[in-house]
Tab-separated table of C-alpha atoms in Angstrom:
chain	number	residue	atom	x	y	z
A	1	MET	CA	28.338	30.928	47.771
A	2	ALA	CA	28.886	27.362	46.255
A	3	TRP	CA	30.440	24.359	47.692
A	4	LEU	CA	32.702	21.820	45.929
A	5	ARG	CA	33.409	18.626	48.042
A	6	SER	CA	36.050	16.053	47.160
A	7	ARG	CA	35.917	13.139	49.689
A	8	GLY	CA	38.204	14.267	52.549
A	9	VAL	CA	38.560	17.841	51.205
A	10	ARG	CA	35.856	20.494	51.309
A	11	LEU	CA	36.033	23.339	48.876
A	12	ILE	CA	33.918	26.431	49.684
A	13	VAL	CA	33.694	28.667	46.634
A	14	TYR	CA	32.843	32.358	47.147
A	15	LEU	CA	32.533	34.921	44.465
A	16	ASP	CA	36.073	36.221	45.134
A	17	SER	CA	37.812	33.406	47.063
A	18	ILE	CA	38.053	29.746	47.863
A	19	LEU	CA	38.529	28.103	51.200
A	20	ILE	CA	39.920	24.576	51.489
A	21	MET	CA	38.887	22.760	54.677
A	22	ALA	CA	39.658	19.251	55.953
A	23	GLN	CA	37.007	16.994	57.416
A	24	ASP	CA	37.838	18.307	60.896
A	25	HIS	CA	37.101	21.876	59.598
A	26	SER	CA	40.628	23.036	60.066
A	27	VAL	CA	41.600	25.585	57.443
A	28	LEU	CA	44.314	24.455	55.141
A	29	ARG	CA	44.639	27.257	52.587
A	30	LYS	CA	42.771	30.322	51.412
A	31	HIS	CA	43.058	31.570	47.795
A	32	LEU	CA	42.103	34.952	46.647
A	33	GLN	CA	41.181	35.879	43.026
A	34	TRP	CA	39.542	32.589	42.611
A	35	MET	CA	36.956	33.674	40.042
A	36	MET	CA	39.789	35.353	38.025
A	37	ASP	CA	41.732	32.051	38.080
A	38	LEU	CA	38.703	30.095	36.902
A	39	ASN	CA	37.792	32.551	34.149
A	40	SER	CA	41.234	32.111	32.634
A	41	HIS	CA	40.581	28.379	32.140
A	42	LEU	CA	36.905	28.106	31.168
A	43	ASP	CA	37.588	24.940	29.195
A	44	THR	CA	38.327	22.951	32.443
A	45	ARG	CA	35.702	21.154	34.474
A	46	LEU	CA	35.444	23.802	37.200
A	47	GLY	CA	35.433	26.535	34.530
A	48	ARG	CA	32.519	24.942	32.745
A	49	LEU	CA	30.667	24.590	36.105
A	50	LEU	CA	30.441	28.369	36.386
A	51	PHE	CA	28.139	28.505	33.400
A	52	CYS	CA	25.867	25.596	34.190
A	53	GLU	CA	22.296	26.684	34.495
A	54	THR	CA	20.208	23.525	34.434
A	55	GLU	CA	20.334	20.467	36.691
A	56	GLU	CA	21.211	18.172	33.785
A	57	SER	CA	24.276	20.303	32.852
A	58	ILE	CA	25.447	20.391	36.484
A	59	LEU	CA	25.243	16.567	36.803
A	60	GLN	CA	27.358	16.223	33.611
A	61	ILE	CA	30.149	18.162	35.400
A	62	CYS	CA	29.988	16.780	39.039
A	63	ASP	CA	28.996	13.508	40.605
A	64	ASP	CA	26.208	14.992	42.741
A	65	TYR	CA	25.018	18.385	44.179
A	66	ASP	CA	22.746	19.743	46.883
A	67	LEU	CA	20.510	22.454	45.430
A	68	VAL	CA	19.593	23.852	48.866
A	69	SER	CA	23.122	24.339	50.267
A	70	LYS	CA	24.621	24.608	46.738
A	71	GLU	CA	27.155	21.921	47.408
A	72	PHE	CA	28.881	20.117	44.493
A	73	TYR	CA	30.338	16.602	45.101
A	74	PHE	CA	33.334	15.142	43.263
A	75	ASP	CA	34.236	11.647	43.933
A	76	ARG	CA	37.934	11.981	43.135
A	77	ASN	CA	41.337	11.790	44.824
A	78	PRO	CA	41.457	14.584	47.415
A	79	GLY	CA	45.266	14.584	47.499
A	80	LEU	CA	45.467	15.760	43.860
A	81	PHE	CA	43.274	18.836	44.252
A	82	PRO	CA	45.940	21.139	45.693
A	83	TYR	CA	47.880	20.529	42.380
A	84	VAL	CA	44.761	21.477	40.485
A	85	LEU	CA	44.364	24.730	42.495
A	86	TYR	CA	48.055	25.582	41.932
A	87	PHE	CA	47.400	25.157	38.200
A	88	TYR	CA	44.605	27.734	38.365
A	89	GLU	CA	46.805	30.100	40.289
A	90	THR	CA	49.945	29.858	38.139
A	91	GLY	CA	48.887	28.187	34.970
A	92	LYS	CA	51.525	25.467	35.514
A	93	LEU	CA	50.832	21.919	36.466
A	94	HIS	CA	53.064	19.787	38.730
A	95	MET	CA	53.073	16.000	39.016
A	96	MET	CA	51.914	14.209	42.234
A	97	ASP	CA	54.581	11.709	43.269
A	98	ASP	CA	52.161	9.510	45.166
A	99	LEU	CA	50.253	8.549	41.949
A	100	CYS	CA	51.466	6.468	39.034
A	101	ALA	CA	51.750	8.181	35.700
A	102	PHE	CA	48.574	6.725	34.237
A	103	SER	CA	46.448	7.516	37.445
A	104	PHE	CA	47.763	11.049	37.376
A	105	SER	CA	46.876	11.303	33.667
A	106	GLN	CA	43.329	10.137	34.405
A	107	GLU	CA	42.904	12.534	37.225
A	108	ILE	CA	44.051	15.655	35.343
A	109	GLU	CA	41.962	14.496	32.331
A	110	TYR	CA	38.958	14.382	34.605
A	111	TRP	CA	39.545	17.977	35.679
A	112	GLY	CA	39.886	18.923	32.056
A	113	ILE	CA	43.603	19.941	32.395
A	114	SER	CA	45.966	18.913	29.548
A	115	GLU	CA	49.275	17.295	30.319
A	116	PHE	CA	50.883	19.949	28.090
A	117	PHE	CA	50.562	22.381	31.069
A	118	LEU	CA	53.105	20.262	32.962
A	119	ASP	CA	56.007	22.419	34.217
A	120	SER	CA	59.427	21.672	32.857
A	121	CYS	CA	60.537	20.198	36.180
A	122	CYS	CA	57.843	17.563	36.053
A	123	SER	CA	57.283	17.078	32.261
A	124	TYR	CA	60.294	14.819	31.694
A	125	ARG	CA	59.702	12.705	34.764
A	126	TYR	CA	56.036	12.236	33.933
A	127	HIS	CA	56.673	11.122	30.312
A	128	GLU	CA	59.474	8.870	31.393
A	129	ARG	CA	57.229	7.089	33.896
A	130	LYS	CA	54.482	6.791	31.338
A	131	LEU	CA	56.856	5.327	28.833
A	132	GLU	CA	58.227	2.776	31.379
A	133	SER	CA	54.650	1.779	32.375
A	134	ARG	CA	53.827	1.149	28.742
A	135	ARG	CA	56.933	-1.039	28.366
A	136	ARG	CA	55.872	-3.143	31.337
A	137	ASN	CA	52.348	-3.459	30.056
A	138	TRP	CA	53.201	-4.136	26.362
A	139	ASP	CA	51.516	-7.566	26.535
A	140	GLU	CA	48.090	-5.996	27.322
A	141	GLU	CA	48.490	-3.568	24.441
A	142	SER	CA	49.492	-6.427	22.179
A	143	GLU	CA	46.531	-8.552	23.234
A	144	VAL	CA	48.743	-11.026	24.815
A	145	SER	CA	46.807	-13.814	26.603
A	146	SER	CA	48.124	-17.319	25.907
A	147	VAL	CA	50.813	-17.538	28.654
A	148	ASP	CA	49.513	-14.769	30.921
A	149	THR	CA	49.958	-15.554	34.566
A	150	SER	CA	46.705	-13.788	35.400
A	151	VAL	CA	44.287	-14.793	38.123
A	152	ASP	CA	41.826	-15.935	35.450
A	153	GLU	CA	44.173	-18.429	33.964
A	154	ILE	CA	45.063	-20.017	37.326
A	155	SER	CA	41.354	-19.910	38.163
A	156	ASP	CA	40.565	-21.849	34.914
A	157	PHE	CA	43.163	-24.429	35.831
A	158	ASN	CA	41.586	-24.825	39.353
A	159	HIS	CA	38.138	-24.986	37.650
A	160	ASP	CA	39.372	-27.922	35.550
A	161	LEU	CA	40.573	-29.676	38.779
A	162	MET	CA	37.167	-29.138	40.340
A	163	ARG	CA	35.538	-30.860	37.379
A	164	PHE	CA	37.061	-34.172	38.401
A	165	ASN	CA	34.987	-34.137	41.587
A	166	THR	CA	31.828	-34.666	39.464
A	167	LEU	CA	33.345	-37.481	37.369
A	168	GLN	CA	33.448	-41.217	37.976
A	169	CYS	CA	36.739	-42.160	39.686
A	170	GLY	CA	37.468	-38.430	39.715
A	171	ASN	CA	40.332	-38.530	42.221
A	172	LEU	CA	42.163	-41.137	40.208
A	173	ARG	CA	41.590	-39.443	36.976
A	174	LYS	CA	42.804	-36.182	38.339
A	175	ARG	CA	46.114	-37.784	39.547
A	176	LEU	CA	46.640	-39.415	36.228
A	177	TRP	CA	45.889	-36.271	34.350
A	178	LEU	CA	48.232	-34.133	36.455
A	179	THR	CA	50.973	-36.861	35.981
A	180	MET	CA	50.581	-36.642	32.130
A	181	GLU	CA	50.173	-32.847	31.860
A	182	ASN	CA	52.543	-31.404	34.595
A	183	PRO	CA	56.066	-32.847	34.695
A	184	GLY	CA	56.729	-31.238	38.012
A	185	TYR	CA	53.654	-32.831	39.765
A	186	SER	CA	55.494	-35.887	41.082
A	187	ILE	CA	58.238	-38.347	40.553
A	188	PRO	CA	56.036	-40.570	38.283
A	189	SER	CA	55.247	-37.490	36.138
A	190	LYS	CA	58.915	-36.736	35.715
A	191	ILE	CA	59.524	-40.352	34.689
A	192	PHE	CA	56.709	-40.262	32.243
A	193	SER	CA	57.926	-36.946	30.761
A	194	LEU	CA	61.481	-38.364	30.376
A	195	ILE	CA	60.092	-41.444	28.557
A	196	SER	CA	58.111	-39.249	26.305
A	197	ILE	CA	61.089	-37.174	25.350
A	198	CYS	CA	63.183	-40.272	24.682
A	199	VAL	CA	60.471	-41.724	22.393
A	200	VAL	CA	60.225	-38.418	20.468
A	201	ILE	CA	64.007	-38.329	19.923
A	202	LEU	CA	63.949	-42.092	18.944
A	203	SER	CA	61.140	-41.395	16.396
A	204	ILE	CA	62.946	-38.410	14.823
A	205	SER	CA	66.178	-40.389	14.709
A	206	THR	CA	64.497	-43.411	13.069
A	207	MET	CA	63.011	-41.148	10.455
A	208	CYS	CA	66.331	-39.530	9.679
A	209	ILE	CA	68.344	-42.862	9.566
A	210	ASN	CA	65.636	-44.395	7.257
A	211	SER	CA	66.440	-41.768	4.682
A	212	MET	CA	70.094	-43.008	4.434
A	213	PRO	CA	70.866	-45.156	1.303
A	214	GLU	CA	72.494	-47.944	3.364
A	215	TYR	CA	69.254	-48.561	5.276
A	216	GLN	CA	67.017	-48.548	2.209
A	217	LYS	CA	66.345	-52.047	0.938
A	218	LEU	CA	64.552	-53.521	-2.023
A	219	ASP	CA	62.280	-56.506	-2.164
A	220	LYS	CA	62.151	-59.170	-4.866
A	221	ASP	CA	60.127	-56.875	-7.140
A	222	GLU	CA	62.706	-54.125	-6.730
A	223	ILE	CA	60.278	-52.043	-4.629
A	224	PRO	CA	61.872	-50.017	-1.793
A	225	ILE	CA	61.023	-51.327	1.672
A	226	ASP	CA	61.892	-50.119	5.171
A	227	ASP	CA	64.556	-51.713	7.278
A	228	PRO	CA	62.893	-54.281	9.548
A	229	ILE	CA	64.498	-52.841	12.763
A	230	LEU	CA	63.583	-49.280	11.875
A	231	HIS	CA	60.149	-50.440	10.893
A	232	ASN	CA	59.578	-52.049	14.293
A	233	LEU	CA	60.965	-48.920	16.120
A	234	GLU	CA	58.525	-46.824	14.071
A	235	TYR	CA	55.560	-48.977	15.242
A	236	PHE	CA	56.782	-48.747	18.807
A	237	CYS	CA	56.958	-44.962	18.723
A	238	ILE	CA	53.573	-44.693	17.061
A	239	SER	CA	52.036	-47.023	19.752
A	240	TRP	CA	53.517	-44.730	22.479
A	241	PHE	CA	52.139	-41.643	20.743
A	242	THR	CA	48.734	-43.202	20.282
A	243	PHE	CA	48.706	-44.160	23.961
A	244	GLU	CA	49.623	-40.566	24.991
A	245	VAL	CA	46.854	-38.973	22.875
A	246	SER	CA	44.154	-41.459	23.788
A	247	SER	CA	45.034	-41.241	27.485
A	248	ARG	CA	44.926	-37.467	27.552
A	249	LEU	CA	41.706	-37.568	25.582
A	250	ILE	CA	40.061	-39.966	28.080
A	251	LEU	CA	41.369	-38.128	31.149
A	252	ALA	CA	40.681	-34.631	29.939
A	253	PRO	CA	38.126	-32.797	32.151
A	254	ASN	CA	37.037	-30.604	29.217
A	255	LEU	CA	36.952	-32.131	25.768
A	256	LYS	CA	36.217	-28.723	24.067
A	257	LYS	CA	39.318	-27.217	25.636
A	258	PHE	CA	41.326	-30.360	24.839
A	259	PHE	CA	40.762	-29.982	21.090
A	260	LYS	CA	41.492	-26.304	21.166
A	261	HIS	CA	44.912	-26.701	22.868
A	262	PRO	CA	47.786	-26.274	20.348
A	263	LEU	CA	49.911	-29.092	22.078
A	264	ASN	CA	47.083	-31.534	21.757
A	265	LEU	CA	46.623	-30.714	18.082
A	266	ILE	CA	50.343	-31.415	17.577
A	267	ASP	CA	50.023	-34.758	19.200
A	268	ILE	CA	47.105	-35.671	16.927
A	269	VAL	CA	48.838	-34.394	13.820
A	270	SER	CA	51.914	-36.506	14.695
A	271	VAL	CA	50.034	-39.830	14.575
A	272	LEU	CA	47.409	-39.197	11.845
A	273	PRO	CA	49.826	-39.468	8.929
A	274	PHE	CA	50.928	-42.990	10.043
A	275	TYR	CA	47.400	-44.277	10.178
A	276	PHE	CA	46.477	-42.644	6.951
A	277	THR	CA	49.279	-44.263	5.001
A	278	LEU	CA	48.709	-47.513	6.827
A	279	LEU	CA	45.002	-47.467	5.786
A	280	VAL	CA	45.969	-46.644	2.156
A	281	ASP	CA	48.484	-49.454	2.036
A	282	LEU	CA	46.084	-51.989	3.391
A	283	THR	CA	43.135	-51.005	1.113
A	284	VAL	CA	44.727	-49.843	-2.147
A	285	GLY	CA	48.311	-50.990	-2.326
A	286	SER	CA	51.870	-49.477	-2.435
A	287	ASP	CA	52.768	-45.998	-3.563
A	288	HIS	CA	53.773	-47.258	-7.071
A	289	GLU	CA	50.303	-48.593	-7.732
A	290	LEU	CA	48.483	-45.369	-6.452
A	291	GLY	CA	49.644	-42.807	-9.043
A	292	ASN	CA	48.941	-39.279	-7.929
A	293	LEU	CA	47.482	-40.498	-4.629
A	294	GLY	CA	50.909	-42.070	-3.897
A	295	LYS	CA	52.433	-38.599	-3.887
A	296	VAL	CA	49.774	-37.566	-1.373
A	297	VAL	CA	50.851	-40.504	0.821
A	298	GLN	CA	54.385	-39.450	0.523
A	299	VAL	CA	53.538	-35.993	1.662
A	300	PHE	CA	51.681	-37.435	4.670
A	301	ARG	CA	54.887	-39.445	5.500
A	302	LEU	CA	56.893	-36.321	5.408
A	303	MET	CA	54.537	-34.867	7.967
A	304	ARG	CA	56.162	-37.161	10.467
A	305	ILE	CA	58.773	-34.351	10.899
A	306	PHE	CA	56.184	-32.514	12.893
A	307	ARG	CA	56.778	-34.871	15.733
A	308	VAL	CA	59.665	-32.765	16.733
A	309	LEU	CA	57.114	-30.154	17.878
A	310	LYS	CA	55.996	-32.710	20.576
A	311	LEU	CA	59.078	-31.619	22.514
A	312	ALA	CA	57.284	-28.303	23.097
A	313	ARG	CA	55.172	-30.031	25.753
A	314	HIS	CA	58.357	-30.708	27.757
A	315	SER	CA	60.233	-27.470	26.928
A	316	THR	CA	59.445	-24.052	28.356
A	317	GLY	CA	61.693	-22.488	25.761
A	318	LEU	CA	59.768	-24.030	22.762
A	319	ARG	CA	56.420	-22.974	24.206
A	320	SER	CA	57.721	-19.466	24.748
A	321	LEU	CA	59.042	-19.328	21.199
A	322	GLY	CA	55.652	-20.420	19.916
A	323	ALA	CA	53.892	-17.708	21.967
A	324	THR	CA	56.411	-15.110	20.743
A	325	LEU	CA	55.827	-15.894	17.086
A	326	LYS	CA	52.053	-15.840	17.625
A	327	HIS	CA	52.043	-12.437	19.269
A	328	SER	CA	54.840	-10.874	17.154
A	329	TYR	CA	52.795	-10.815	13.916
A	330	ARG	CA	53.164	-7.055	13.692
A	331	GLU	CA	56.968	-7.098	14.030
A	332	VAL	CA	57.257	-10.097	11.647
A	333	GLY	CA	54.956	-8.217	9.192
A	334	ILE	CA	57.218	-5.124	9.387
A	335	LEU	CA	60.336	-7.299	8.944
A	336	LEU	CA	58.829	-8.870	5.763
A	337	LEU	CA	57.797	-5.503	4.489
A	338	TYR	CA	61.296	-4.067	4.908
A	339	LEU	CA	62.842	-7.111	3.290
A	340	ALA	CA	60.400	-6.914	0.376
A	341	VAL	CA	61.151	-3.245	-0.256
A	342	GLY	CA	64.908	-3.774	0.048
A	343	VAL	CA	64.992	-6.771	-2.208
A	344	SER	CA	62.919	-4.907	-4.783
A	345	VAL	CA	65.144	-1.869	-4.802
A	346	PHE	CA	68.530	-3.563	-4.716
A	347	SER	CA	67.350	-6.253	-7.285
A	348	GLY	CA	66.542	-3.439	-9.689
A	349	MET	CA	69.894	-1.728	-9.056
A	350	ALA	CA	71.786	-4.984	-9.630
A	351	TYR	CA	69.899	-5.828	-12.809
A	352	THR	CA	70.594	-2.326	-14.178
A	353	ALA	CA	74.391	-2.727	-13.462
A	354	GLU	CA	74.826	-6.390	-14.435
A	355	LYS	CA	72.309	-6.966	-17.338
A	356	ASP	CA	75.074	-6.629	-19.954
A	357	GLU	CA	77.350	-9.181	-18.135
A	358	ASP	CA	76.913	-12.925	-18.149
A	359	THR	CA	76.697	-13.204	-14.381
A	360	GLY	CA	73.088	-14.508	-13.963
A	361	PHE	CA	71.357	-11.153	-13.456
A	362	ASP	CA	69.194	-11.672	-16.572
A	363	THR	CA	65.858	-10.381	-15.345
A	364	ILE	CA	64.694	-8.497	-12.156
A	365	PRO	CA	62.737	-11.505	-10.899
A	366	SER	CA	65.861	-13.618	-11.181
A	367	CYS	CA	67.638	-10.988	-9.089
A	368	TRP	CA	65.153	-11.371	-6.275
A	369	TRP	CA	66.879	-14.579	-5.152
A	370	TRP	CA	70.209	-12.796	-5.017
A	371	GLY	CA	68.647	-9.901	-3.174
A	372	THR	CA	66.981	-12.110	-0.630
A	373	VAL	CA	70.129	-14.121	0.342
A	374	SER	CA	72.183	-10.878	0.354
A	375	MET	CA	69.720	-8.886	2.535
A	376	THR	CA	69.574	-11.820	5.000
A	377	THR	CA	73.355	-11.899	4.941
A	378	VAL	CA	73.307	-15.590	3.865
A	379	GLY	CA	75.280	-15.116	0.671
A	380	TYR	CA	75.423	-18.472	-1.109
A	381	GLY	CA	77.745	-17.144	-3.760
A	382	ASP	CA	75.893	-18.824	-6.649
A	383	VAL	CA	75.247	-15.314	-8.231
A	384	VAL	CA	77.971	-12.695	-7.906
A	385	PRO	CA	78.112	-9.272	-9.427
A	386	ALA	CA	81.097	-8.442	-11.623
A	387	THR	CA	80.944	-4.715	-12.281
A	388	VAL	CA	81.823	-1.896	-9.832
A	389	ALA	CA	78.242	-0.614	-9.834
A	390	GLY	CA	76.974	-4.058	-9.141
A	391	LYS	CA	79.356	-4.600	-6.227
A	392	LEU	CA	78.268	-1.178	-4.796
A	393	ALA	CA	74.686	-2.281	-5.025
A	394	ALA	CA	75.557	-5.575	-3.324
A	395	SER	CA	77.348	-3.718	-0.473
A	396	GLY	CA	74.289	-1.484	0.055
A	397	CYS	CA	72.061	-4.524	-0.017
A	398	ILE	CA	74.108	-6.274	2.697
A	399	LEU	CA	74.393	-3.228	4.974
A	400	GLY	CA	70.747	-2.425	4.502
A	401	GLY	CA	69.837	-6.042	5.349
A	402	ILE	CA	71.782	-5.835	8.628
A	403	LEU	CA	69.944	-2.631	9.671
A	404	VAL	CA	66.566	-3.926	8.484
A	405	VAL	CA	66.791	-7.257	10.311
A	406	ALA	CA	68.330	-5.862	13.533
A	407	LEU	CA	65.528	-3.467	14.374
A	408	PRO	CA	62.543	-5.897	14.734
A	409	ILE	CA	64.713	-8.769	15.805
A	410	THR	CA	65.565	-6.935	18.989
A	411	ILE	CA	61.847	-6.350	19.844
A	412	ILE	CA	61.070	-9.991	19.160
A	413	PHE	CA	63.885	-11.131	21.400
A	414	ASN	CA	62.661	-8.932	24.160
A	415	LYS	CA	59.258	-10.470	23.783
A	416	PHE	CA	60.781	-13.914	23.934
A	417	SER	CA	62.520	-13.121	27.128
A	418	HIS	CA	59.296	-11.780	28.685
A	419	PHE	CA	57.257	-14.823	27.590
A	420	TYR	CA	59.976	-17.131	29.008
A	421	ARG	CA	59.734	-15.469	32.392
A	422	ARG	CA	55.996	-15.473	32.370
A	423	GLN	CA	55.907	-19.144	31.388
A	424	LYS	CA	58.185	-20.075	34.182
A	425	ALA	CA	56.027	-18.129	36.601
A	426	LEU	CA	52.984	-19.888	35.196
A	427	GLU	CA	54.529	-23.267	35.733
A	428	ASN	CA	55.379	-22.429	39.357
A	429	ALA	CA	51.831	-21.090	39.934
A	430	VAL	CA	50.250	-24.278	38.576
A	431	ARG	CA	52.672	-26.360	40.606
A	432	ASN	CA	51.673	-24.528	43.795
A	433	SER	CA	48.060	-24.850	42.735
A	434	ASP	CA	48.494	-28.668	42.437
A	435	ARG	CA	49.918	-28.810	45.952
A	436	GLU	CA	47.139	-26.783	47.311
A	437	SER	CA	44.553	-29.050	45.715
A	438	GLU	CA	46.224	-32.085	47.352
A	439	LYS	CA	46.241	-30.489	50.737
A	440	LYS	CA	42.612	-29.487	50.751
A	441	PRO	CA	41.201	-33.085	50.552
A	442	SER	CA	43.540	-34.278	53.346
A	443	ALA	CA	42.421	-31.480	55.565
A	444	MET	CA	38.839	-32.227	54.992
A	445	ASP	CA	39.544	-35.901	55.772
A	446	GLU	CA	41.163	-34.919	59.077
A	447	ARG	CA	38.139	-32.792	60.104
A	448	GLU	CA	35.772	-35.586	59.206
A	449	ASP	CA	37.836	-37.957	61.319
A	450	GLU	CA	37.760	-35.596	64.264
A	451	GLN	CA	33.972	-35.171	64.023
A	452	PHE	CA	33.547	-38.922	63.841
A	453	ALA	CA	35.767	-39.329	66.948
A	454	ASP	CA	33.625	-36.813	68.832
A	455	LEU	CA	30.519	-38.822	68.040
């Protein structure tokens, strides 16, 4: 006689039968022909246990065993074992409704039973639940972590708040840091956020207006100069951006984390081009005197357009978009691959059909531009096929582009919706964490006052 025990269920195995008993020793069920059932499934865990002869081989099958009483212990879910016994009796497996699909899969995998033995009444339901669970947990499978509302992320935020307790003027620095980092922290933080948004919009507007001919002036040497009003507005915006970056740098509880944060890097990049060009103008001269270096300066001036990314600090949608693009590299790669294949195929077809016509399809590389704008359904109309075969190729290119772009775009949109909801949840969690951190010091002060009054 051998025993198999599974938490609250005790399995007494005889040579010809098995008796399942609860902890109170009340008999639940008795199964005859037990050995015959096990012998028909020797590749399962219990089937392999029949042929174990050494202690090492037994411990590879069960969690523990008693050599004297010949009891075998399995630290598994006892509620599932009746389904395992039913499988040995009938050769068909049924799903346990109380377990999720992945827990059920782990349990039957432990007992060495394949999910292919699931009966038809449970197979569809099992795979449907498993697919739904994978859809809900796609972020974990895609190594998503940047905007995850996990306990670890909130814990990191609280850990940063605790750092201020060890710094000089920590309470004041913490309040100022929260005011600049969290727009929902207080009324001053909302005002600060609004001013920052207005300055960003003013800076972008100034840069755009400065490119208009009526605002471009020449000095006495016929050298272009900036409009004085726009020039002063640019200096004001740069002063504000510099104040923001320097303040966040001074107040940051963790400098290493500060320089790793994408939004802080955007703030730094938005002001560096100005100081670089200012340094060059003061030390070397104007762009016309610099030669090739002047072109580099012009490129740095064009980098001012990245200031628009500063709005991401105040926009949940932009942050969600950035996270979506970061974690959709597989879908974007598939999209680019589909487009590359489609452009190559249809460009070759268009070249073959139009090479004898004076329509601009002179070479296959020159047809790539036409294939790209056609597959993306932009259609500038600068190059148009004239033959019937060329028009058929163009029609196939457009229809193929619609299908190719639509497939991954749907997945990317679903990810964006998911990230947006997670980002909103994270903001609410951080806001609640801020309030809790404010309540704790006040409660401690009240207890100290009570203790002082008792003294």
